[in-house]
CSV table of C-alpha atoms and ligand atoms in Angstrom, one decimal:
chain,number,residue,atom,x,y,z
A,257,MET,CA,3.6,67.6,170.1
A,258,GLY,CA,4.4,67.7,173.7
A,259,LYS,CA,3.3,70.6,175.9
A,260,ALA,CA,6.7,72.4,176.0
A,261,THR,CA,6.9,72.2,172.2
A,262,GLN,CA,3.3,73.5,171.8
A,263,CYS,CA,4.2,76.4,174.1
A,264,VAL,CA,7.0,77.5,171.9
A,265,HIS,CA,5.7,76.7,168.4
A,266,SER,CA,1.9,76.3,168.1
A,267,GLY,CA,0.0,79.1,166.4
A,268,SER,CA,3.0,81.3,165.6
A,269,ILE,CA,2.5,83.7,162.6
A,270,ALA,CA,5.1,83.1,160.0
A,271,ASP,CA,7.1,86.1,158.8
A,272,PRO,CA,7.7,85.3,155.1
A,273,ILE,CA,9.5,88.6,154.4
A,274,HIS,CA,12.2,88.6,157.0
A,275,GLN,CA,12.0,85.0,158.5
A,276,GLY,CA,11.8,86.5,161.9
A,277,LEU,CA,11.2,83.8,164.6
A,278,ASN,CA,8.5,85.8,166.4
A,279,SER,CA,5.0,86.6,165.3
A,280,PRO,CA,4.7,90.1,163.8
A,281,ILE,CA,2.4,92.4,165.8
A,282,PHE,CA,-0.5,93.7,163.7
A,283,THR,CA,-1.8,96.8,165.5
A,284,SER,CA,-4.5,97.7,162.9
A,285,SER,CA,-8.1,98.2,164.1
A,286,SER,CA,-9.1,98.6,160.4
A,287,PHE,CA,-8.7,95.8,157.9
A,288,GLY,CA,-9.7,95.6,154.2
A,289,TYR,CA,-12.5,93.2,153.5
A,290,LEU,CA,-12.6,92.7,149.7
A,291,LYS,CA,-9.8,90.0,149.5
A,292,THR,CA,-10.6,88.2,152.7
A,293,GLY,CA,-14.4,88.3,152.6
A,294,ASP,CA,-14.2,88.6,156.3
A,295,ASN,CA,-14.8,91.5,158.7
A,296,VAL,CA,-11.6,91.6,160.8
A,297,TYR,CA,-11.9,93.9,163.8
A,298,PRO,CA,-10.4,93.7,167.3
A,299,ARG,CA,-13.7,93.5,169.1
A,300,TYR,CA,-14.7,90.6,166.8
A,301,PHE,CA,-11.9,88.6,168.4
A,302,ASN,CA,-10.5,87.8,164.9
A,303,THR,CA,-7.3,89.8,164.4
A,304,PRO,CA,-4.1,87.9,163.5
A,305,ASN,CA,-2.5,88.3,166.9
A,306,GLN,CA,-5.7,87.3,168.8
A,307,GLN,CA,-6.0,84.2,166.6
A,308,SER,CA,-2.4,83.1,166.8
A,309,VAL,CA,-2.4,83.2,170.6
A,310,VAL,CA,-5.8,81.4,170.7
A,311,ALA,CA,-4.3,78.7,168.4
A,312,LYS,CA,-1.5,78.1,170.9
A,313,LEU,CA,-3.9,77.9,173.8
A,314,CYS,CA,-6.2,75.6,171.9
A,315,ALA,CA,-3.3,73.3,171.2
A,316,LEU,CA,-2.4,73.3,174.9
A,317,GLU,CA,-6.0,72.7,176.2
A,318,GLY,CA,-7.2,70.4,173.4
A,319,THR,CA,-10.0,72.7,172.3
A,320,GLU,CA,-11.1,74.0,168.8
A,321,SER,CA,-11.6,77.7,169.4
A,322,GLY,CA,-11.2,80.5,171.8
A,323,LEU,CA,-11.6,84.2,172.7
A,324,LEU,CA,-9.0,86.5,174.3
A,325,PHE,CA,-10.4,89.1,176.8
A,326,GLY,CA,-9.0,92.1,178.6
A,327,SER,CA,-9.2,90.3,181.9
A,328,GLY,CA,-10.2,87.0,183.5
A,329,MET,CA,-13.4,88.6,184.8
A,330,ALA,CA,-14.3,89.8,181.3
A,331,ALA,CA,-14.0,86.2,180.2
A,332,ILE,CA,-16.0,84.8,183.1
A,333,SER,CA,-18.8,87.4,183.0
A,334,THR,CA,-19.2,87.0,179.3
A,335,THR,CA,-19.4,83.3,179.6
A,336,LEU,CA,-21.8,83.2,182.5
A,337,LEU,CA,-24.1,85.8,180.8
A,338,THR,CA,-24.1,83.8,177.6
A,339,LEU,CA,-25.2,80.6,179.3
A,340,VAL,CA,-27.8,81.9,181.8
A,341,GLY,CA,-30.5,84.6,181.5
A,342,ARG,CA,-33.8,85.6,183.1
A,343,GLY,CA,-35.6,82.6,184.5
A,344,ASP,CA,-32.5,80.3,184.3
A,345,HIS,CA,-30.7,78.7,187.2
A,346,ALA,CA,-26.9,78.1,187.6
A,347,VAL,CA,-25.2,75.6,189.9
A,348,LEU,CA,-21.8,76.9,191.0
A,349,GLN,CA,-19.1,75.4,193.3
A,350,ARG,CA,-19.2,77.4,196.5
A,351,ASP,CA,-15.4,78.1,196.8
A,352,ILE,CA,-14.9,79.8,193.5
A,353,TYR,CA,-12.7,82.9,192.9
A,354,GLY,CA,-13.9,85.8,195.0
A,355,GLY,CA,-14.6,88.1,192.0
A,356,THR,CA,-16.7,85.4,190.4
A,357,HIS,CA,-18.6,84.9,193.6
A,358,HIS,CA,-19.3,88.6,193.9
A,359,LEU,CA,-20.4,88.8,190.2
A,360,VAL,CA,-23.0,86.1,190.9
A,361,THR,CA,-24.3,87.5,194.2
A,362,ALA,CA,-24.3,91.1,193.1
A,363,GLU,CA,-25.4,90.9,189.4
A,364,PHE,CA,-27.5,87.7,189.0
A,365,PRO,CA,-30.4,88.9,191.2
A,366,LYS,CA,-30.7,92.1,189.2
A,367,LEU,CA,-30.9,90.1,186.0
A,368,GLY,CA,-33.5,87.6,187.3
A,369,ILE,CA,-31.0,84.7,187.3
A,370,ASP,CA,-31.3,82.1,190.0
A,371,TYR,CA,-28.3,80.3,191.4
A,372,THR,CA,-27.2,77.7,194.0
A,373,PHE,CA,-23.7,77.4,195.6
A,374,ALA,CA,-22.9,73.8,196.3
A,375,ASN,CA,-20.0,71.8,197.7
A,376,ASN,CA,-17.3,70.7,195.3
A,377,ASP,CA,-18.3,67.1,194.9
A,378,ALA,CA,-20.3,65.7,192.0
A,379,GLU,CA,-23.2,64.5,194.2
A,380,ASP,CA,-23.7,67.9,195.9
A,381,LEU,CA,-23.5,69.7,192.6
A,382,GLU,CA,-26.0,67.2,191.1
A,383,SER,CA,-28.5,67.5,194.0
A,384,ALA,CA,-28.6,71.3,193.3
A,385,ILE,CA,-29.8,70.8,189.8
A,386,ARG,CA,-33.3,72.1,189.0
A,387,SER,CA,-35.5,71.8,185.9
A,388,ASN,CA,-34.3,75.2,184.7
A,389,THR,CA,-30.5,74.7,185.4
A,390,LYS,CA,-28.5,75.7,182.4
A,391,LEU,CA,-24.9,75.7,183.8
A,392,ILE,CA,-22.6,73.9,186.2
A,393,TYR,CA,-19.6,76.0,187.0
A,394,ILE,CA,-16.5,74.6,188.9
A,395,GLU,CA,-13.0,75.6,189.7
A,396,THR,CA,-10.2,73.2,190.7
A,397,PRO,CA,-7.9,73.4,192.5
A,398,SER,CA,-9.9,76.0,194.3
A,399,ASN,CA,-8.8,79.3,195.8
A,400,PRO,CA,-7.5,79.5,198.5
A,401,LEU,CA,-7.9,76.1,200.1
A,402,LEU,CA,-6.8,74.1,197.0
A,403,ARG,CA,-9.9,71.8,197.2
A,404,VAL,CA,-10.0,69.4,194.3
A,405,THR,CA,-13.1,68.7,192.3
A,406,ASP,CA,-13.4,65.5,190.4
A,407,VAL,CA,-13.7,67.0,186.9
A,408,GLU,CA,-14.7,63.9,185.1
A,409,ALA,CA,-17.4,63.0,187.6
A,410,VAL,CA,-18.9,66.5,187.3
A,411,ALA,CA,-18.8,66.3,183.5
A,412,ARG,CA,-20.6,62.9,183.6
A,413,VAL,CA,-23.4,64.3,185.8
A,414,ALA,CA,-23.9,67.3,183.6
A,415,ARG,CA,-24.0,65.3,180.5
A,416,ARG,CA,-26.6,63.0,182.0
A,417,HIS,CA,-28.8,66.1,182.7
A,418,GLY,CA,-28.0,67.8,179.4
A,419,ILE,CA,-26.4,70.8,181.2
A,420,VAL,CA,-23.4,72.8,179.9
A,421,THR,CA,-20.3,72.8,182.1
A,422,ALA,CA,-17.6,75.5,182.6
A,423,ILE,CA,-14.4,75.5,184.6
A,424,ASP,CA,-12.0,78.1,185.8
A,425,ASN,CA,-8.7,76.3,185.1
A,426,THR,CA,-6.5,79.3,186.2
A,427,PHE,CA,-4.8,77.6,189.2
A,428,ALA,CA,-3.8,74.4,187.3
A,429,SER,CA,-2.8,76.0,184.0
A,430,PRO,CA,-3.0,74.0,180.8
A,431,ILE,CA,0.4,72.4,181.7
A,432,ASN,CA,-1.1,70.6,184.7
A,433,GLN,CA,-4.7,70.0,183.8
A,434,ASN,CA,-6.8,69.8,180.6
A,435,PRO,CA,-10.5,69.8,181.6
A,436,ALA,CA,-11.8,69.7,178.0
A,437,MET,CA,-10.1,66.2,177.7
A,438,LEU,CA,-12.2,65.2,180.8
A,439,GLY,CA,-15.5,66.3,179.2
A,440,ILE,CA,-15.9,69.9,180.3
A,441,ASP,CA,-17.5,72.2,177.7
A,442,ILE,CA,-15.9,75.5,178.4
A,443,VAL,CA,-12.4,76.2,179.9
A,444,ILE,CA,-11.7,79.6,181.3
A,445,HIS,CA,-8.4,81.1,182.4
A,446,SER,CA,-7.4,84.4,184.1
A,447,GLY,CA,-4.4,84.8,181.8
A,448,THR,CA,-3.2,87.5,184.3
A,449,LYS,CA,-1.9,84.6,186.3
A,450,TYR,CA,0.2,81.6,185.0
A,451,LEU,CA,-0.4,82.3,181.3
A,452,GLY,CA,1.1,85.8,181.5
A,453,GLY,CA,3.3,84.7,184.4
A,454,HIS,CA,5.4,87.8,184.9
A,455,SER,CA,2.8,90.0,186.8
A,456,ASP,CA,2.8,92.6,184.0
A,457,LEU,CA,-0.3,91.6,181.9
A,458,CYS,CA,-4.0,91.4,182.5
A,459,CYS,CA,-6.1,89.2,180.2
A,460,GLY,CA,-8.5,86.3,180.1
A,461,VAL,CA,-9.4,83.4,177.8
A,462,VAL,CA,-12.4,81.2,177.0
A,463,LEU,CA,-11.7,78.0,175.2
A,464,THR,CA,-14.4,75.7,173.7
A,465,THR,CA,-15.2,73.1,171.2
A,466,GLY,CA,-18.3,72.9,168.9
A,467,GLU,CA,-21.4,75.0,168.7
A,468,ILE,CA,-21.1,76.7,172.0
A,469,ALA,CA,-18.2,78.8,170.7
A,470,LYS,CA,-20.6,80.8,168.4
A,471,ARG,CA,-22.9,81.7,171.3
A,472,VAL,CA,-20.1,82.9,173.5
A,473,ARG,CA,-18.5,84.9,170.6
A,474,SER,CA,-21.8,86.6,169.7
A,475,VAL,CA,-22.3,87.8,173.3
A,476,ALA,CA,-18.6,88.7,173.7
A,477,MET,CA,-18.8,91.0,170.6
A,478,SER,CA,-21.6,92.9,172.2
A,479,PHE,CA,-20.0,93.2,175.6
A,480,GLY,CA,-16.7,94.2,173.9
A,481,GLY,CA,-14.1,92.9,176.3
A,482,SER,CA,-11.5,91.9,173.7
A,483,LEU,CA,-7.7,92.0,174.1
A,484,ASN,CA,-5.5,94.4,172.2
A,485,ALA,CA,-2.6,93.4,169.8
A,486,THR,CA,0.3,94.4,172.0
A,487,SER,CA,-1.1,92.5,175.0
A,488,CYS,CA,-1.7,89.5,172.7
A,489,TYR,CA,1.9,89.6,171.8
A,490,LEU,CA,3.1,89.9,175.4
A,491,LEU,CA,0.9,86.8,176.2
A,492,GLU,CA,2.4,84.9,173.2
A,493,ARG,CA,5.9,85.7,174.4
A,494,SER,CA,5.0,84.6,178.0
A,495,LEU,CA,3.4,81.3,176.8
A,496,LYS,CA,6.6,80.2,175.2
A,497,THR,CA,8.0,79.6,178.7
A,498,LEU,CA,4.8,78.4,180.3
A,499,GLY,CA,5.9,74.8,180.3
A,500,LEU,CA,9.3,75.6,181.9
A,501,ARG,CA,7.8,77.9,184.4
A,502,VAL,CA,5.0,75.7,185.6
A,503,GLU,CA,7.2,72.7,185.9
A,504,LYS,CA,9.6,74.6,188.1
A,505,GLN,CA,6.7,76.1,190.1
A,506,ASN,CA,5.3,72.5,190.7
A,507,GLN,CA,8.7,71.4,192.0
A,508,ASN,CA,9.2,74.4,194.2
A,509,ALA,CA,5.7,74.3,195.7
A,510,MET,CA,6.0,70.6,196.5
A,511,ALA,CA,9.3,71.2,198.3
A,512,ILE,CA,7.9,74.1,200.3
A,513,ALA,CA,4.7,72.3,201.1
A,514,ARG,CA,6.7,69.3,202.5
A,515,HIS,CA,8.9,71.7,204.5
A,516,LEU,CA,6.0,73.6,206.0
A,517,ALA,CA,4.1,70.4,206.8
A,518,THR,CA,6.7,69.4,209.3
A,519,HIS,CA,7.5,72.9,210.7
A,520,PRO,CA,6.6,73.3,214.4
A,521,SER,CA,5.3,76.9,213.8
A,522,VAL,CA,2.9,75.8,211.0
A,523,LYS,CA,-0.5,74.6,212.1
A,524,ARG,CA,-1.8,73.3,208.7
A,525,VAL,CA,-0.8,73.2,205.0
A,526,TYR,CA,-3.1,72.9,202.1
A,527,TYR,CA,-1.5,71.5,199.0
A,528,PRO,CA,-3.0,68.9,196.7
A,529,GLY,CA,0.4,67.2,196.2
A,530,LEU,CA,0.6,66.2,199.9
A,531,GLU,CA,-0.7,62.7,200.6
A,532,SER,CA,-2.6,64.1,203.7
A,533,HIS,CA,-4.6,66.5,201.4
A,534,PRO,CA,-8.2,65.2,201.0
A,535,GLY,CA,-8.1,65.8,197.2
A,536,PHE,CA,-4.7,64.0,196.7
A,537,ASP,CA,-6.1,60.9,194.9
A,538,VAL,CA,-8.4,62.9,192.6
A,539,ALA,CA,-5.6,65.4,191.9
A,540,ARG,CA,-3.2,62.6,191.0
A,541,LYS,CA,-5.8,61.2,188.6
A,542,GLN,CA,-6.6,64.4,186.7
A,543,MET,CA,-3.5,66.6,187.0
A,544,ARG,CA,0.0,66.1,185.6
A,545,GLY,CA,1.5,68.3,188.3
A,546,PHE,CA,0.0,69.7,191.5
A,547,GLY,CA,0.6,73.3,190.8
A,548,GLY,CA,2.4,76.3,192.3
A,549,MET,CA,-0.3,77.4,194.8
A,550,LEU,CA,-0.4,76.4,198.4
A,551,SER,CA,-2.0,77.8,201.6
A,552,PHE,CA,-1.0,77.5,205.2
A,553,GLN,CA,-2.0,78.6,208.7
A,554,LEU,CA,0.7,79.6,211.2
A,555,GLU,CA,0.6,78.3,214.8
A,556,SER,CA,-1.0,81.5,216.3
A,557,ARG,CA,0.4,80.8,219.8
A,558,THR,CA,4.0,81.1,218.5
A,559,VAL,CA,3.9,83.3,215.4
A,560,ASN,CA,2.0,86.5,214.7
A,561,THR,CA,0.8,86.4,211.1
A,562,ARG,CA,1.0,90.1,210.5
A,563,ARG,CA,4.6,90.3,211.9
A,564,PHE,CA,5.5,87.2,209.8
A,565,LEU,CA,4.4,89.0,206.6
A,566,GLU,CA,6.4,92.1,207.6
A,567,ARG,CA,9.5,90.1,208.3
A,568,LEU,CA,9.7,88.3,204.9
A,569,ALA,CA,12.6,89.7,202.9
A,570,LEU,CA,12.4,87.9,199.5
A,571,ILE,CA,8.7,86.9,199.4
A,572,MET,CA,6.5,90.0,198.9
A,573,PRO,CA,3.1,90.2,200.4
A,574,ALA,CA,1.1,91.1,197.3
A,575,VAL,CA,-2.1,90.4,195.5
A,576,SER,CA,-2.6,88.2,192.4
A,577,LEU,CA,-0.7,85.0,191.7
A,578,GLY,CA,1.0,82.8,189.1
A,579,GLY,CA,4.1,84.9,188.3
A,580,VAL,CA,7.8,84.1,188.4
A,581,ASP,CA,8.1,86.0,191.7
A,582,THR,CA,7.0,84.2,194.9
A,583,ILE,CA,4.3,86.2,196.7
A,584,VAL,CA,2.1,85.7,199.7
A,585,CYS,CA,-1.3,87.1,200.7
A,586,ALA,CA,-4.0,86.8,203.3
A,587,PRO,CA,-7.1,85.9,201.3
A,588,ALA,CA,-9.4,87.5,203.9
A,589,GLU,CA,-7.7,90.8,203.1
A,590,THR,CA,-7.3,90.4,199.4
A,591,SER,CA,-9.0,87.9,197.0
A,592,HIS,CA,-12.0,87.3,199.4
A,593,VAL,CA,-12.3,90.8,200.9
A,594,LYS,CA,-15.6,91.4,199.1
A,595,LEU,CA,-17.2,88.5,200.9
A,596,SER,CA,-18.8,88.9,204.3
A,597,ALA,CA,-17.1,87.4,207.4
A,598,ALA,CA,-19.9,84.8,207.5
A,599,GLU,CA,-19.4,83.9,203.8
A,600,ARG,CA,-15.7,83.4,204.4
A,601,ALA,CA,-16.4,81.3,207.5
A,602,GLU,CA,-18.8,79.2,205.4
A,603,MET,CA,-16.0,78.6,202.9
A,604,GLY,CA,-13.5,77.7,205.7
A,605,ILE,CA,-11.3,80.7,205.1
A,606,ASP,CA,-9.8,81.8,208.4
A,607,ASP,CA,-8.6,85.4,208.7
A,608,GLY,CA,-5.1,84.1,209.5
A,609,LEU,CA,-4.9,81.9,206.4
A,610,LEU,CA,-2.0,82.7,204.1
A,611,ARG,CA,-1.8,81.8,200.4
A,612,LEU,CA,1.6,81.4,198.7
A,613,SER,CA,2.0,81.7,195.0
A,614,VAL,CA,5.3,80.0,194.4
A,615,GLY,CA,7.6,81.4,191.7
A,616,VAL,CA,10.7,80.1,189.9
A,617,GLU,CA,13.4,81.1,192.4
A,618,ASP,CA,15.9,78.7,193.9
A,619,VAL,CA,13.7,76.9,196.4
A,620,GLN,CA,16.2,76.9,199.3
A,621,ASP,CA,16.2,80.8,199.2
A,622,LEU,CA,12.4,80.7,199.6
A,623,ILE,CA,12.5,78.2,202.4
A,624,ASP,CA,15.2,80.2,204.2
A,625,ASP,CA,13.0,83.4,203.9
A,626,LEU,CA,9.9,81.6,205.3
A,627,ASP,CA,12.0,80.1,208.2
A,628,ALA,CA,13.7,83.4,209.1
A,629,ALA,CA,10.3,85.2,209.2
A,630,MET,CA,8.8,82.5,211.4
A,631,GLN,CA,11.8,82.6,213.7
B,157,LIG,C1,-7.5,86.3,189.2
B,157,LIG,C2,-8.5,85.3,188.9
B,157,LIG,C3,-9.7,85.5,188.2
B,157,LIG,C4,-10.0,86.9,187.6
B,157,LIG,O1,-9.0,87.3,186.7
B,157,LIG,P1,-8.7,88.8,186.4
B,157,LIG,O2,-7.6,88.7,185.3
B,157,LIG,O3,-8.2,89.4,187.6
B,157,LIG,O4,-9.9,89.5,185.9
B,157,LIG,C5,-10.5,84.5,188.0
B,157,LIG,N1,-10.3,83.3,188.5
B,157,LIG,C6,-9.2,83.0,189.2
B,157,LIG,C7,-9.1,81.6,189.8
B,157,LIG,C8,-8.3,84.0,189.5
B,157,LIG,O5,-7.2,83.7,190.2
């Protein structure tokens, strides 16, 4: 089945009594065990609604199994702490999500876990590998500069060294990029973003194939970050339109990136779909669409960034991303606020950088709003 069909149909729970089209919501936290021979319990990640949504996501990403968490960070922290412990070393791409970066720098030292942040190319990640390296962790396109990591090249390096790989695939969504098909072991999403897509749901997902699933599930059951039935249903409902939404977001973002790239008040645009973007060729190789995220820097001599944000009428300055509403934020004040100024500078994140999460509105209305605010 194609992606859009999988979005609508994969994993749905049949309703044999009423033939309702939608999966029934099973809210029980207690399930009988005599007939099933299985202990079903929300924190064991095996309730009907958890499993049906996981089945849809597995179809979309090309994986065997998965776990749904109460947030993206619950998914990320559980995965990281499954794969590395005292005495181990992890190699991570430097420009990962701010929350993940903070988790590593704040918690790993307390736990006796060593780590190295490397640039996002396979050679740099490889040269950071040590004898005790247990994990290579990447994120592409990255936040907020949309740097593109060659997923297949990283998977090849890791395999050669016998090291497990994990990727944060939030920005691409399963519609645009399927890292498991490129050799990555663990695919993570903050479902709060594109998967949920309406800015009304917080969740996370870990998708894997083979033995590794058991290890993550065992730790996840102890940490207890599972998703409740009502949120599972909201996520299932959202996923039915994921294909439609992301396709429109891809188109809108491309049109806005092209427009901003030629605008005299814009100094620089970061979008992997622009030929001028350093990651364009790799993105074209590994992505079906270039995504709905772009960043840009205003020409500070002609436009005051703060006033620009205040003058936007349709596009709301707001945190998070991936929803149907177009929103904008300054990463230095939001997603990367926990980093020091020096760390942000090392990542190339200027305080005036703006990140746009493009929604599904009519693109001309978005362009008019940006132009009017710059004017
Ligand atoms: C938002 C986000 C996260 C964290 O997800 P939460 O649902 O907020 O916990 C992780 N990675 C990326 C790329 C994100 O955008």
